[in-house]
Amino acid sequence: MMISPDTEFISILGTSGSPEELARISSRSLPETLPILGLSDIVIFPGAVAPLLVETGPSIQLIDEAVAGGRLMGTVLQRRPEVADPAPADLHEVGCVVRLAKMVKFPDNTARVLVEGLWRIRVKDYTSTEPYLSAKFELLRDEPDGSIEVTAMMRHAQTQFQEIIKLSPAFSEQVKVASLNTEDPGHFADLISSNLNLSLGDRQKLLETTSVKGRLAQLLPLLNREHEVVTLSTKIQTDVASSIAKTQRDFFLREQLRAIQRELGEAEPNANEIKSLREKVAQTPMPAEVKKVATQELERLQLMPPAAAEYPVTRNYLDWILTLPWEKATADKIDLAAAERILNQQHFGLAKVKDRLLEFLAVIKRKQAIKGPILCLVGPPGVGKTSLGKSVADALGRKFARISLGGMRDEAEIRGHRRTYVGAMPGRILQALRRVESCNPVILLDELDKVGADFRGDPAAALLEVLDPAQNHTFTDHYLDLPFDLSRVLFIATANWLEPIHPALRDRLEVIDLPSYTESEKLQIAKRYLVPRQLEEHGLTKQEVILPDATLRRLIQEYTREAGVRQLERNIAALARKAARKLVSQNGLVSPIKLEPEALKAQLGHALFVAETAEKIAEFGIATGLAWTPAGGEVLFIEVTRMPGKGGFLLTGSLGDVMKESAQTAFSYLRSQADKLGLKFTDAAKHDIHIHVPAGATPKDGPSAGVAIVAALASLIAHRRVRSDMAMTGEISLRGRVLRVGGVKEKVLAAVRFGVKHVILPEQNKPDWLEVPAEVRTKIKVHFVDQIAQVLRIALEP
């Protein structure tokens, strides 16, 4: 509250603070010294009334003596608010003389006082600091200015202040009245300064300014800023209030509408939907725990207005619960004879794989449950892994679903997202079950070896529970947060190779290897499956287009080089397209079209792979090795050369650590056994050895090239060529032993494709030789060895 002072006198409240006890005091009667009270968070202006809280002992003593005396004291703003008992240096120079209007003491040794500002003062000299500060002062009077400019500034300030008062409800009625009735510019400036929301620094500057014109000049920018802040704040409050009011209004109107509909006997907007959902909950077979949760969610949904944000979330959750096949199963129709017939109709060869699948089906028929291992079909691309899974489903009479795991990096793809996320949904497992509408389908987990991991989790870790028969009967998806029994689902996984698969996950799988197809198998597959399928897809018949065996054989030999038959099928499709175009362009007059082997060049271009025979080795230091890749077997050459140097050993060709170690082992063995083997290393310190494996852009690793490397090194040192018609594989040791390797069938098939007539295999791989098809074994002669010395005797020419 503000009091308007006269030029020489100030009206203040008396001891009791009542209006009847107003007293008058003259500035001429002020004492020479005044007690000084430091203020930490307020600046008092002349004419202002302010409450103060006094807590420290010296300050309370100051108040007591001021009340007992003339009730006058000086108030000065502290430079540092955190100082409890300020010294003279901690106080500003300009302050305000105040009179105590009222004081109330409390039991906690604090006092609350009401003070009134009288005049500006400048502290000249502190006369004492104990028990409180006292100082001499000089009175600072306003510098009046009756110019038109000051009058204009005051009117502008009044207008701005009135606008602020209208926009801000925080100002009291007394301030509003005083602002309208104050005519003196200096008093009006003090009124605004004490009531406007200003910083302590700005208030202190205004208190120190005795020029009325200067004070108004400082106030006008501050008023403009405050007006902008209050205007923007009011707009924000209005917008928020409007939004809340609209929401409340909509809610009340909806409630009124529902009440009116109940009075008229009409159904609520979502009543039919709730009724339909309630019937589905009652009729859908599901476990008791699931039914309980569904009922609770339905009750929640019934209480929600359809426009509520939570309504579609709950509605979608109920849809998932009601559409999942909790108890809906497909009856097994296991007939082993029919199953064998289906497998033979849809796949050629793969006798061992079919036998294992039939054994698996026999166990299911006997036990009527699936608690055994999860089958994992491992083999090169294009050998029929995915189609075998579909054949198992056909043999069982079950629904089939395929889930591609290639490139999957998010654990939520398996377990689902929690309902708290926008757009959350269950994982791929439950999505597949909902799609096939059966709780016991055959689910093929395709490309298991392509699963990745990143900051979102590891899908392979989530698959541990899915593929574990001891755990998956209570599989809990994050979205549903309810246990679902996956033990009745038959999971079959596929992969190109096992190494990338998580070890714990690999432990849960029973691996069935699918080998590469031989040339004769590819021919039969093309005749029985690929050609009829492509003719049908291109609208042709076998009477219109004829592909002789000789054409298919050349297609296999010269236009494809793969373990499976995908590229072969693409080539057959290309021939079918060209035949279809020819028939259409000539209105079918050229039918039938017989594609002879000689026509392939015109149809498909030059042969990509000329019918190969083993490359003639005409130099020392070259050997033919065999390698295994996820796409099948490959032939690779080992090249060794020697050059003047300092006994260095150089390896190139994108070789991995294991292959580099094999080369070091081969070189060390030959040097250590040079005398026995008849090799001369007399000038080894003067020459560098360089080993290179061509196709340098392709990474290579593994121990199986050890035998080929030692043969190439021995050839270079002994100046004896390696036989051109011989390929070899095997791991070596420093003791000169030849150790077992994997992928023998794939490697032998690659050797036959390359035109090799002899192959060297480790003695320990004899059982694997029997896995090679009989037609291939007749085309190549095998030499089993268990010592490096045997390799050199067989591989090197005399």
PDB file of C-alpha atoms in Angstrom, residues 1 73 108 169 186 227 291 293 373 468 600 623 645-646 686 718 737 744:
ATOM      1  CA  MET A   1       0.000   0.000   0.000  1.00  0.00           C
ATOM      2  CA  MET A  73      15.510   3.885  11.258  1.00  0.00           C
ATOM      3  CA  ASP A 108      10.803 -18.424  18.081  1.00  0.00           C
ATOM      4  CA  PRO A 169      -5.026  -9.574 -11.134  1.00  0.00           C
ATOM      5  CA  GLY A 186       8.152  11.697  -8.343  1.00  0.00           C
ATOM      6  CA  HIS A 227       3.519  -5.141 -20.426  1.00  0.00           C
ATOM      7  CA  LYS A 291     -10.439 -64.696 -19.434  1.00  0.00           C
ATOM      8  CA  VAL A 293      -7.815 -60.181 -17.695  1.00  0.00           C
ATOM      9  CA  PRO A 373      14.564 -80.988 -30.072  1.00  0.00           C
ATOM     10  CA  ASP A 468      13.265 -74.348 -25.412  1.00  0.00           C
ATOM     11  CA  LEU A 600      21.628 -71.657 -75.759  1.00  0.00           C
ATOM     12  CA  ALA A 623      48.840 -76.350 -55.956  1.00  0.00           C
ATOM     13  CA  GLY A 645      65.493 -60.772 -49.747  1.00  0.00           C
ATOM     14  CA  LYS A 646      66.291 -61.323 -46.097  1.00  0.00           C
ATOM     15  CA  LYS A 686      68.855 -64.640 -48.739  1.00  0.00           C
ATOM     16  CA  ALA A 718      62.212 -78.996 -54.673  1.00  0.00           C
ATOM     17  CA  ARG A 737      50.189 -85.182 -39.438  1.00  0.00           C
ATOM     18  CA  VAL A 744      34.142 -83.137 -47.701  1.00  0.00           C
TER      19      VAL A 744
END
